[in-house]
Amino acid sequence: MADGRTYRQLLRNNPDFRRLYAAQLISFAGDWFLTVPVLGLIFDLTGSEIATSAVFVAATLPIFLLSPITGAIADRFDRRKIMIAADVGRALGVLALLAVDDLRSPALAFAVVAFEAVGAAFFFPASQSALPNLVDDADLSRANVLLGSAWGTMAAVGAALGGVIADVFSRDVAFGVDAVSFLVSAVLVTRVRRSFAEARDDRERTKFLPAVKEAIAFARTHPAVAALLTSKSGFGLVAGAVALFPLISIELFDAGDAGTGVLFGARGLGALVGPFLVRRWFGASDRRLVSTIGPSIAFWGIAYVALSQAPTLALAGVAVAFAHMGGGNQWAMSTYGLQVTTPDSVRGRIMSADFGLVTLAISTSFLTAGVLASVVGVEPVVAGSGALGIVFGLAWAARTRRHWEHLDGAPTRIDTSG
């Protein structure tokens, strides 16, 4: 209860963070309204498992390709303006999906999904690198849990409603909601008053290529940062089974878009609950929180092995929810770890590299899962993905344990001077 009050106090006492949190909630809601109907639309148009999983590739690969540029931009330019421009651009882009049904064009759908990914490639590094400047150090872990919960909450609510609304009304309604959500998010970001970055002299801003090299050198000379950069990307490589949710719903349970929405909703519910539970059980120690990353990935793997054997959609949803308690926590805590171990001057590039690496890993694993599912079936791929998660999570925890010894007590950002 006391911890719950501190979350409420953070939202009540920090209006700038409250606005950012609300913007993320609304934006994520629109994203999940979009995801489920687009997956169903592509499957209807193509009847292909590979094409359906390729939607995730279109939604992630541009982020990896742009990450060196977007990270440097987040460190050189106004992060607030970057986020607003990304939101407005995505609102306009998603309206093109309204023509897909009429044109029966999978290519147009893929193009729009890729365009949305370009917006995300600019938005999220700017947002994540700005967060430590919008809250006090003592509140940073709570802020990360709340922002992680924003994704989880809207994945649960937005995905479930997106699937139902697509079935009851139309997919075009879901696309329209997505466009509006980005515009509302942009308005909320404009109302944040605190600076999104520390004050720096323009002479400190290096050119793009040297800036990228500087970020790479920083990661290579700080093992804790390098280890954290492998957390999400390694998890992304083993998490390809997530791309099979539409196939699990349609082929195994004959549940259509609504069933896909249930599975994505269960994923969001788990991601919502996981970080809160971990912080409640392990306290505010940075070392203990970051040390939960590996076990959380292994827990995800165990639950996905169980998912492969689920006899009903309801039990499949339960397994997915438990799995993503672990998945959501590893995402929140690896992001938090990078925020407290990087200075503001390089943080945008580090967060962009993290985002780019994980999206490349996800693109690869999602496409691989779709190909394998078309050859050997859905259940073996889900079980294999879970087994890989168990192995990677335990190995990562054992290999990186020594890097967190300095992360105890209040957040301490690594100094790059000298």
Coordinates of C-alpha atoms in Angstrom, one line a residue:
M1 CA 0.0 0.0 0.0
A2 CA 2.8 2.4 0.9
D3 CA 4.5 1.7 -2.5
G4 CA 1.1 2.3 -4.2
R5 CA 0.9 5.7 -2.5
T6 CA 4.3 6.7 -3.8
Y7 CA 3.3 6.0 -7.4
R8 CA 0.2 8.1 -6.9
Q9 CA 2.3 10.8 -5.3
L10 CA 4.7 10.8 -8.3
L11 CA 1.8 11.3 -10.7
R12 CA 0.1 13.9 -8.5
N13 CA 3.2 16.0 -7.6
N14 CA 4.9 15.9 -11.0
P15 CA 2.6 17.3 -13.7
D16 CA 5.2 17.0 -16.4
F17 CA 5.7 13.3 -15.8
R18 CA 1.9 12.9 -15.6
R19 CA 1.5 14.4 -19.0
L20 CA 4.2 12.2 -20.5
Y21 CA 2.6 9.2 -18.9
A22 CA -0.8 10.1 -20.3
A23 CA 0.7 10.7 -23.7
Q24 CA 2.3 7.2 -23.6
L25 CA -1.0 5.6 -22.5
I26 CA -3.0 7.2 -25.3
S27 CA -0.3 6.5 -28.0
F28 CA 0.1 2.8 -26.9
A29 CA -3.7 2.4 -26.9
G30 CA -3.8 3.4 -30.5
D31 CA -0.9 1.2 -31.4
W32 CA -2.7 -1.9 -30.1
F33 CA -5.9 -0.9 -31.8
L34 CA -3.8 -1.0 -35.0
T35 CA -1.8 -4.2 -34.4
V36 CA -4.6 -6.7 -34.2
P37 CA -6.7 -5.6 -37.2
V38 CA -3.5 -5.2 -39.4
L39 CA -2.4 -8.8 -38.6
G40 CA -5.9 -10.1 -39.3
L41 CA -6.1 -8.0 -42.5
I42 CA -2.8 -9.4 -43.8
F43 CA -3.8 -13.0 -43.1
D44 CA -7.1 -12.5 -44.8
L45 CA -5.4 -10.9 -47.9
T46 CA -2.6 -13.5 -48.2
G47 CA -3.5 -16.6 -46.2
S48 CA 0.2 -16.8 -45.4
E49 CA 1.9 -17.5 -42.1
I50 CA 5.1 -16.0 -43.4
A51 CA 3.3 -12.8 -44.6
T52 CA 1.6 -12.4 -41.2
S53 CA 4.8 -12.7 -39.3
A54 CA 6.4 -10.3 -41.8
V55 CA 4.1 -7.6 -40.4
F56 CA 6.3 -7.5 -37.3
V57 CA 9.4 -7.3 -39.5
A58 CA 8.0 -4.2 -41.3
A59 CA 7.2 -2.8 -37.8
T60 CA 10.7 -3.3 -36.5
L61 CA 13.4 -3.4 -39.2
P62 CA 13.2 0.4 -40.0
I63 CA 13.9 1.1 -36.3
F64 CA 17.2 -0.8 -36.5
L65 CA 18.2 0.8 -39.8
L66 CA 17.6 4.3 -38.4
S67 CA 18.9 3.8 -34.9
P68 CA 22.4 5.4 -35.5
I69 CA 20.7 8.5 -36.9
T70 CA 17.8 8.8 -34.5
G71 CA 20.0 8.4 -31.4
A72 CA 22.3 11.2 -32.6
I73 CA 19.3 13.4 -33.3
A74 CA 17.9 12.8 -29.8
D75 CA 21.3 14.0 -28.3
R76 CA 21.7 17.0 -30.7
F77 CA 18.2 18.4 -31.1
D78 CA 15.1 19.3 -29.0
R79 CA 13.7 16.0 -27.8
R80 CA 10.2 17.5 -27.3
K81 CA 10.0 18.6 -30.9
I82 CA 11.2 15.2 -32.1
M83 CA 8.4 13.4 -30.2
I84 CA 5.7 15.8 -31.4
A85 CA 6.8 15.6 -35.1
A86 CA 6.9 11.8 -34.8
D87 CA 3.3 11.7 -33.4
V88 CA 1.9 14.0 -36.0
G89 CA 3.6 12.0 -38.8
R90 CA 2.3 8.7 -37.6
A91 CA -1.2 10.1 -37.3
L92 CA -1.2 11.1 -40.9
G93 CA 0.5 7.9 -42.1
V94 CA -1.9 5.5 -40.5
L95 CA -4.9 7.1 -42.4
A96 CA -3.5 5.4 -45.5
L97 CA -4.7 2.1 -44.0
L98 CA -8.2 3.1 -44.7
A99 CA -7.6 2.5 -48.4
V100 CA -6.1 -1.0 -47.9
D101 CA -9.4 -2.9 -47.8
D102 CA -10.7 -1.2 -50.9
L103 CA -7.5 -1.7 -52.9
R104 CA -6.9 -5.2 -51.5
S105 CA -3.2 -4.2 -51.3
P106 CA -0.9 -6.0 -48.8
A107 CA 2.0 -3.9 -50.1
L108 CA 0.3 -0.7 -49.0
A109 CA -0.4 -2.2 -45.6
F110 CA 3.3 -3.1 -45.2
A111 CA 4.4 0.3 -46.4
V112 CA 2.2 2.0 -43.8
V113 CA 3.4 -0.3 -41.0
A114 CA 7.0 0.5 -42.0
F115 CA 6.2 4.3 -42.0
E116 CA 4.8 4.0 -38.5
A117 CA 8.0 2.3 -37.4
V118 CA 10.0 5.3 -38.7
G119 CA 8.0 7.5 -36.4
A120 CA 8.6 5.1 -33.5
A121 CA 12.4 5.1 -34.3
F122 CA 12.4 8.8 -33.6
F123 CA 9.9 9.0 -30.7
F124 CA 11.1 6.3 -28.3
P125 CA 14.8 7.2 -28.0
A126 CA 13.9 10.8 -27.4
S127 CA 11.3 9.8 -24.8
Q128 CA 13.5 7.3 -22.9
S129 CA 16.5 9.5 -22.9
A130 CA 14.4 12.5 -21.7
L131 CA 12.8 10.7 -18.7
P132 CA 15.7 11.1 -16.2
N133 CA 15.4 14.9 -16.8
L134 CA 11.7 14.9 -16.0
V135 CA 11.8 13.2 -12.6
D136 CA 14.0 13.2 -9.6
D137 CA 16.6 10.5 -9.3
A138 CA 14.8 8.9 -6.4
D139 CA 11.7 8.6 -8.5
L140 CA 13.3 7.2 -11.7
S141 CA 12.7 3.5 -11.0
R142 CA 9.0 4.2 -10.2
A143 CA 8.7 6.3 -13.3
N144 CA 10.1 3.4 -15.4
V145 CA 7.6 1.0 -13.8
L146 CA 4.7 3.3 -14.5
L147 CA 5.8 3.8 -18.1
G148 CA 6.3 0.1 -18.5
S149 CA 2.8 -0.3 -17.1
A150 CA 1.5 2.2 -19.7
W151 CA 2.6 -0.2 -22.4
G152 CA 1.2 -3.2 -20.5
T153 CA -2.1 -1.5 -19.7
M154 CA -2.8 -0.5 -23.3
A155 CA -1.6 -3.7 -24.7
A156 CA -4.1 -5.4 -22.5
V157 CA -7.0 -3.0 -23.1
G158 CA -6.1 -1.8 -26.6
A159 CA -5.4 -5.2 -28.1
A160 CA -8.5 -6.8 -26.6
L161 CA -10.8 -3.9 -27.7
G162 CA -9.0 -3.6 -31.1
G163 CA -9.8 -7.3 -31.8
V164 CA -13.4 -6.9 -30.7
I165 CA -14.1 -3.6 -32.5
A166 CA -12.6 -5.0 -35.7
D167 CA -15.0 -7.9 -35.5
V168 CA -18.1 -6.0 -34.4
F169 CA -17.6 -2.7 -36.3
S170 CA -14.7 -2.6 -38.8
R171 CA -11.0 -2.5 -39.1
D172 CA -11.3 1.0 -40.5
V173 CA -12.7 2.2 -37.1
A174 CA -9.6 0.8 -35.3
F175 CA -7.4 2.6 -37.8
G176 CA -9.2 5.9 -37.2
V177 CA -8.8 5.6 -33.4
D178 CA -5.1 5.0 -33.9
A179 CA -4.7 8.2 -35.9
V180 CA -6.5 10.3 -33.3
S181 CA -4.5 8.8 -30.5
F182 CA -1.2 10.0 -31.9
L183 CA -2.6 13.6 -32.2
V184 CA -3.7 13.6 -28.6
S185 CA -0.3 12.3 -27.5
A186 CA 1.4 15.1 -29.4
V187 CA -0.8 17.7 -27.6
L188 CA 0.1 16.3 -24.2
V189 CA 3.8 16.4 -25.0
T190 CA 3.6 20.1 -25.9
R191 CA 2.3 20.8 -22.4
V192 CA 5.4 19.3 -20.6
R193 CA 7.3 22.3 -19.1
R194 CA 10.5 20.7 -17.8
S195 CA 13.5 20.5 -20.1
F196 CA 13.9 17.2 -22.0
A197 CA 17.7 17.4 -21.8
E198 CA 20.5 18.9 -19.7
A199 CA 21.7 22.3 -20.9
R200 CA 24.7 21.9 -23.2
D201 CA 26.8 24.3 -25.2
D202 CA 26.3 23.8 -29.0
R203 CA 30.1 23.3 -29.2
E204 CA 29.7 20.0 -27.3
R205 CA 27.5 18.6 -30.1
T206 CA 29.7 16.6 -32.4
K207 CA 28.9 15.6 -36.0
F208 CA 26.7 12.6 -36.6
L209 CA 29.4 10.0 -37.5
P210 CA 31.8 10.9 -34.6
A211 CA 28.7 10.9 -32.3
V212 CA 27.9 7.4 -33.3
K213 CA 31.5 6.3 -32.8
E214 CA 31.5 8.0 -29.4
A215 CA 28.5 6.0 -28.3
I216 CA 30.1 2.7 -29.5
A217 CA 33.3 3.5 -27.6
F218 CA 31.3 4.3 -24.5
A219 CA 29.5 1.0 -24.5
R220 CA 32.7 -0.9 -25.2
T221 CA 34.5 0.7 -22.2
H222 CA 31.5 0.3 -19.8
P223 CA 30.8 -3.5 -19.4
A224 CA 27.5 -2.8 -17.5
V225 CA 26.1 -0.8 -20.4
A226 CA 27.3 -3.4 -22.9
A227 CA 25.7 -6.2 -20.9
L228 CA 22.4 -4.3 -20.7
L229 CA 22.4 -3.7 -24.5
T230 CA 22.4 -7.5 -24.9
S231 CA 19.4 -8.0 -22.6
K232 CA 16.6 -6.9 -24.8
S233 CA 18.3 -8.0 -28.1
G234 CA 19.0 -11.5 -26.7
F235 CA 15.4 -11.7 -25.5
G236 CA 14.2 -10.5 -28.9
L237 CA 16.1 -13.3 -30.6
V238 CA 14.3 -16.0 -28.6
A239 CA 10.9 -14.4 -28.5
G240 CA 9.7 -15.1 -32.0
A241 CA 6.7 -17.1 -30.8
V242 CA 4.9 -13.8 -30.1
A243 CA 4.5 -13.4 -33.8
L244 CA 2.4 -16.6 -33.9
F245 CA -0.5 -15.2 -31.8
P246 CA -2.8 -14.7 -34.9
L247 CA -2.0 -18.3 -36.0
I248 CA -2.5 -19.7 -32.5
S249 CA -5.9 -18.0 -32.4
I250 CA -7.0 -18.7 -35.9
E251 CA -5.5 -22.2 -36.6
L252 CA -5.6 -23.8 -33.1
F253 CA -8.7 -22.2 -31.5
D254 CA -10.7 -20.9 -34.5
A255 CA -11.1 -17.6 -32.6
G256 CA -10.3 -15.0 -35.3
D257 CA -9.3 -11.4 -34.5
A258 CA -11.1 -11.5 -31.1
G259 CA -8.9 -14.5 -30.0
T260 CA -5.7 -12.7 -31.3
G261 CA -6.8 -9.7 -29.2
V262 CA -7.2 -11.9 -26.1
L263 CA -3.7 -13.2 -26.5
F264 CA -2.2 -9.8 -27.0
G265 CA -4.3 -8.5 -24.2
A266 CA -3.0 -11.2 -21.9
R267 CA 0.5 -10.3 -23.0
G268 CA -0.2 -6.7 -22.0
L269 CA -1.7 -7.7 -18.6
G270 CA 1.4 -9.6 -17.7
A271 CA 3.7 -6.8 -18.8
L272 CA 1.6 -4.4 -16.7
V273 CA 1.8 -6.5 -13.5
G274 CA 5.3 -7.8 -13.7
P275 CA 7.4 -4.7 -13.0
F276 CA 5.1 -3.6 -10.2
L277 CA 5.4 -7.0 -8.5
V278 CA 9.2 -7.2 -8.9
R279 CA 9.7 -3.7 -7.5
R280 CA 7.4 -4.5 -4.6
W281 CA 9.2 -7.8 -3.8
F282 CA 12.8 -6.6 -4.4
G283 CA 12.6 -3.0 -3.2
A284 CA 14.3 0.0 -4.7
S285 CA 17.9 -1.3 -4.8
D286 CA 19.3 -0.7 -8.3
R287 CA 21.5 -3.8 -8.0
R288 CA 18.7 -6.1 -7.0
L289 CA 16.3 -4.7 -9.6
V290 CA 18.7 -5.1 -12.5
S291 CA 19.6 -8.6 -11.3
T292 CA 16.1 -9.7 -11.9
I293 CA 16.5 -9.4 -15.7
G294 CA 17.9 -12.9 -16.4
P295 CA 15.5 -14.8 -14.2
S296 CA 12.6 -12.9 -15.7
I297 CA 13.6 -14.0 -19.2
A298 CA 13.9 -17.6 -17.9
F299 CA 10.4 -17.3 -16.3
W300 CA 9.1 -16.1 -19.7
G301 CA 10.6 -19.2 -21.3
I302 CA 9.0 -21.6 -18.8
A303 CA 5.5 -20.1 -19.4
Y304 CA 5.9 -20.3 -23.2
V305 CA 6.7 -24.0 -23.0
A306 CA 3.4 -24.3 -21.0
L307 CA 1.7 -22.2 -23.7
S308 CA 2.6 -24.8 -26.4
Q309 CA 0.6 -27.4 -24.5
A310 CA -2.5 -25.2 -23.7
P311 CA -5.7 -27.0 -24.6
T312 CA -8.0 -23.9 -24.7
L313 CA -7.7 -20.3 -25.6
A314 CA -8.4 -19.3 -21.9
L315 CA -5.5 -21.4 -20.6
A316 CA -3.3 -20.1 -23.5
G317 CA -4.1 -16.6 -22.3
V318 CA -3.1 -17.4 -18.7
A319 CA 0.2 -18.8 -19.9
V320 CA 0.9 -15.7 -22.0
A321 CA 0.0 -13.4 -19.0
F322 CA 2.4 -15.2 -16.7
A323 CA 5.1 -15.2 -19.4
H324 CA 5.0 -11.5 -20.0
M325 CA 5.2 -10.7 -16.3
G326 CA 8.8 -11.8 -16.8
G327 CA 9.0 -10.2 -20.3
G328 CA 7.7 -6.9 -19.1
N329 CA 10.0 -6.8 -16.1
Q330 CA 13.1 -7.5 -18.2
W331 CA 12.1 -4.7 -20.6
A332 CA 11.5 -2.1 -17.8
M333 CA 14.6 -3.0 -15.7
S334 CA 17.0 -3.1 -18.7
T335 CA 15.7 0.3 -19.7
Y336 CA 16.1 1.6 -16.2
G337 CA 19.6 0.1 -15.9
L338 CA 20.7 2.0 -19.1
Q339 CA 19.2 5.3 -17.8
V340 CA 21.1 5.1 -14.5
T341 CA 24.4 4.1 -16.1
T342 CA 24.6 6.6 -19.0
P343 CA 25.1 10.4 -18.9
D344 CA 22.6 12.7 -20.6
S345 CA 25.1 13.7 -23.3
V346 CA 25.2 10.1 -24.7
R347 CA 22.0 8.7 -23.5
G348 CA 20.0 9.3 -26.6
R349 CA 22.4 7.3 -28.7
I350 CA 22.6 4.4 -26.2
M351 CA 18.8 4.2 -25.9
S352 CA 18.5 4.3 -29.7
A353 CA 21.1 1.6 -30.0
D354 CA 19.2 -0.5 -27.5
F355 CA 15.9 0.1 -29.4
G356 CA 17.6 -0.7 -32.7
L357 CA 19.2 -3.9 -31.6
V358 CA 16.1 -5.3 -30.1
T359 CA 14.0 -4.5 -33.1
L360 CA 16.6 -6.2 -35.4
A361 CA 16.5 -9.2 -33.1
I362 CA 12.7 -9.2 -33.0
S363 CA 12.5 -8.9 -36.8
T364 CA 14.8 -11.8 -37.3
S365 CA 13.0 -14.1 -34.7
F366 CA 9.5 -13.2 -35.8
L367 CA 10.2 -14.0 -39.5
T368 CA 12.1 -17.2 -38.5
A369 CA 9.1 -18.2 -36.3
G370 CA 6.7 -17.7 -39.2
V371 CA 8.8 -19.7 -41.6
L372 CA 9.3 -22.6 -39.1
A373 CA 5.6 -22.6 -38.2
S374 CA 4.8 -23.1 -41.9
V375 CA 7.1 -26.1 -42.0
V376 CA 6.8 -27.9 -38.6
G377 CA 3.7 -26.3 -37.1
V378 CA 2.9 -23.8 -34.4
E379 CA 3.2 -25.8 -31.2
P380 CA 6.8 -27.0 -31.7
V381 CA 7.9 -23.4 -32.5
V382 CA 6.3 -22.0 -29.4
A383 CA 7.9 -24.7 -27.2
G384 CA 11.3 -24.2 -28.8
S385 CA 11.1 -20.5 -28.3
G386 CA 10.3 -21.0 -24.6
A387 CA 13.3 -23.4 -24.2
L388 CA 15.7 -20.9 -25.8
G389 CA 14.3 -18.3 -23.4
I390 CA 15.1 -20.5 -20.4
V391 CA 18.7 -21.1 -21.6
F392 CA 19.4 -17.5 -22.5
G393 CA 17.9 -16.0 -19.3
L394 CA 19.9 -18.3 -17.0
A395 CA 23.1 -17.8 -19.0
W396 CA 22.8 -14.0 -19.1
A397 CA 22.2 -13.9 -15.3
A398 CA 25.3 -16.0 -14.6
R399 CA 27.5 -14.1 -17.1
T400 CA 26.6 -10.5 -16.0
R401 CA 26.1 -10.9 -12.2
R402 CA 29.4 -9.1 -11.4
H403 CA 28.5 -6.0 -13.4
W404 CA 25.8 -4.9 -10.9
E405 CA 27.9 -4.7 -7.7
H406 CA 28.3 -0.9 -8.1
L407 CA 24.5 -0.4 -8.6
D408 CA 23.4 -0.2 -5.0
G409 CA 21.4 2.5 -3.3
A410 CA 20.4 5.7 -5.1
P411 CA 20.8 5.9 -8.9
T412 CA 24.4 6.8 -9.9
R413 CA 25.1 7.7 -13.5
I414 CA 28.4 6.7 -15.0
D415 CA 30.7 9.7 -15.4
T416 CA 32.5 10.1 -18.8
S417 CA 34.9 12.8 -17.7
G418 CA 38.6 11.9 -17.6

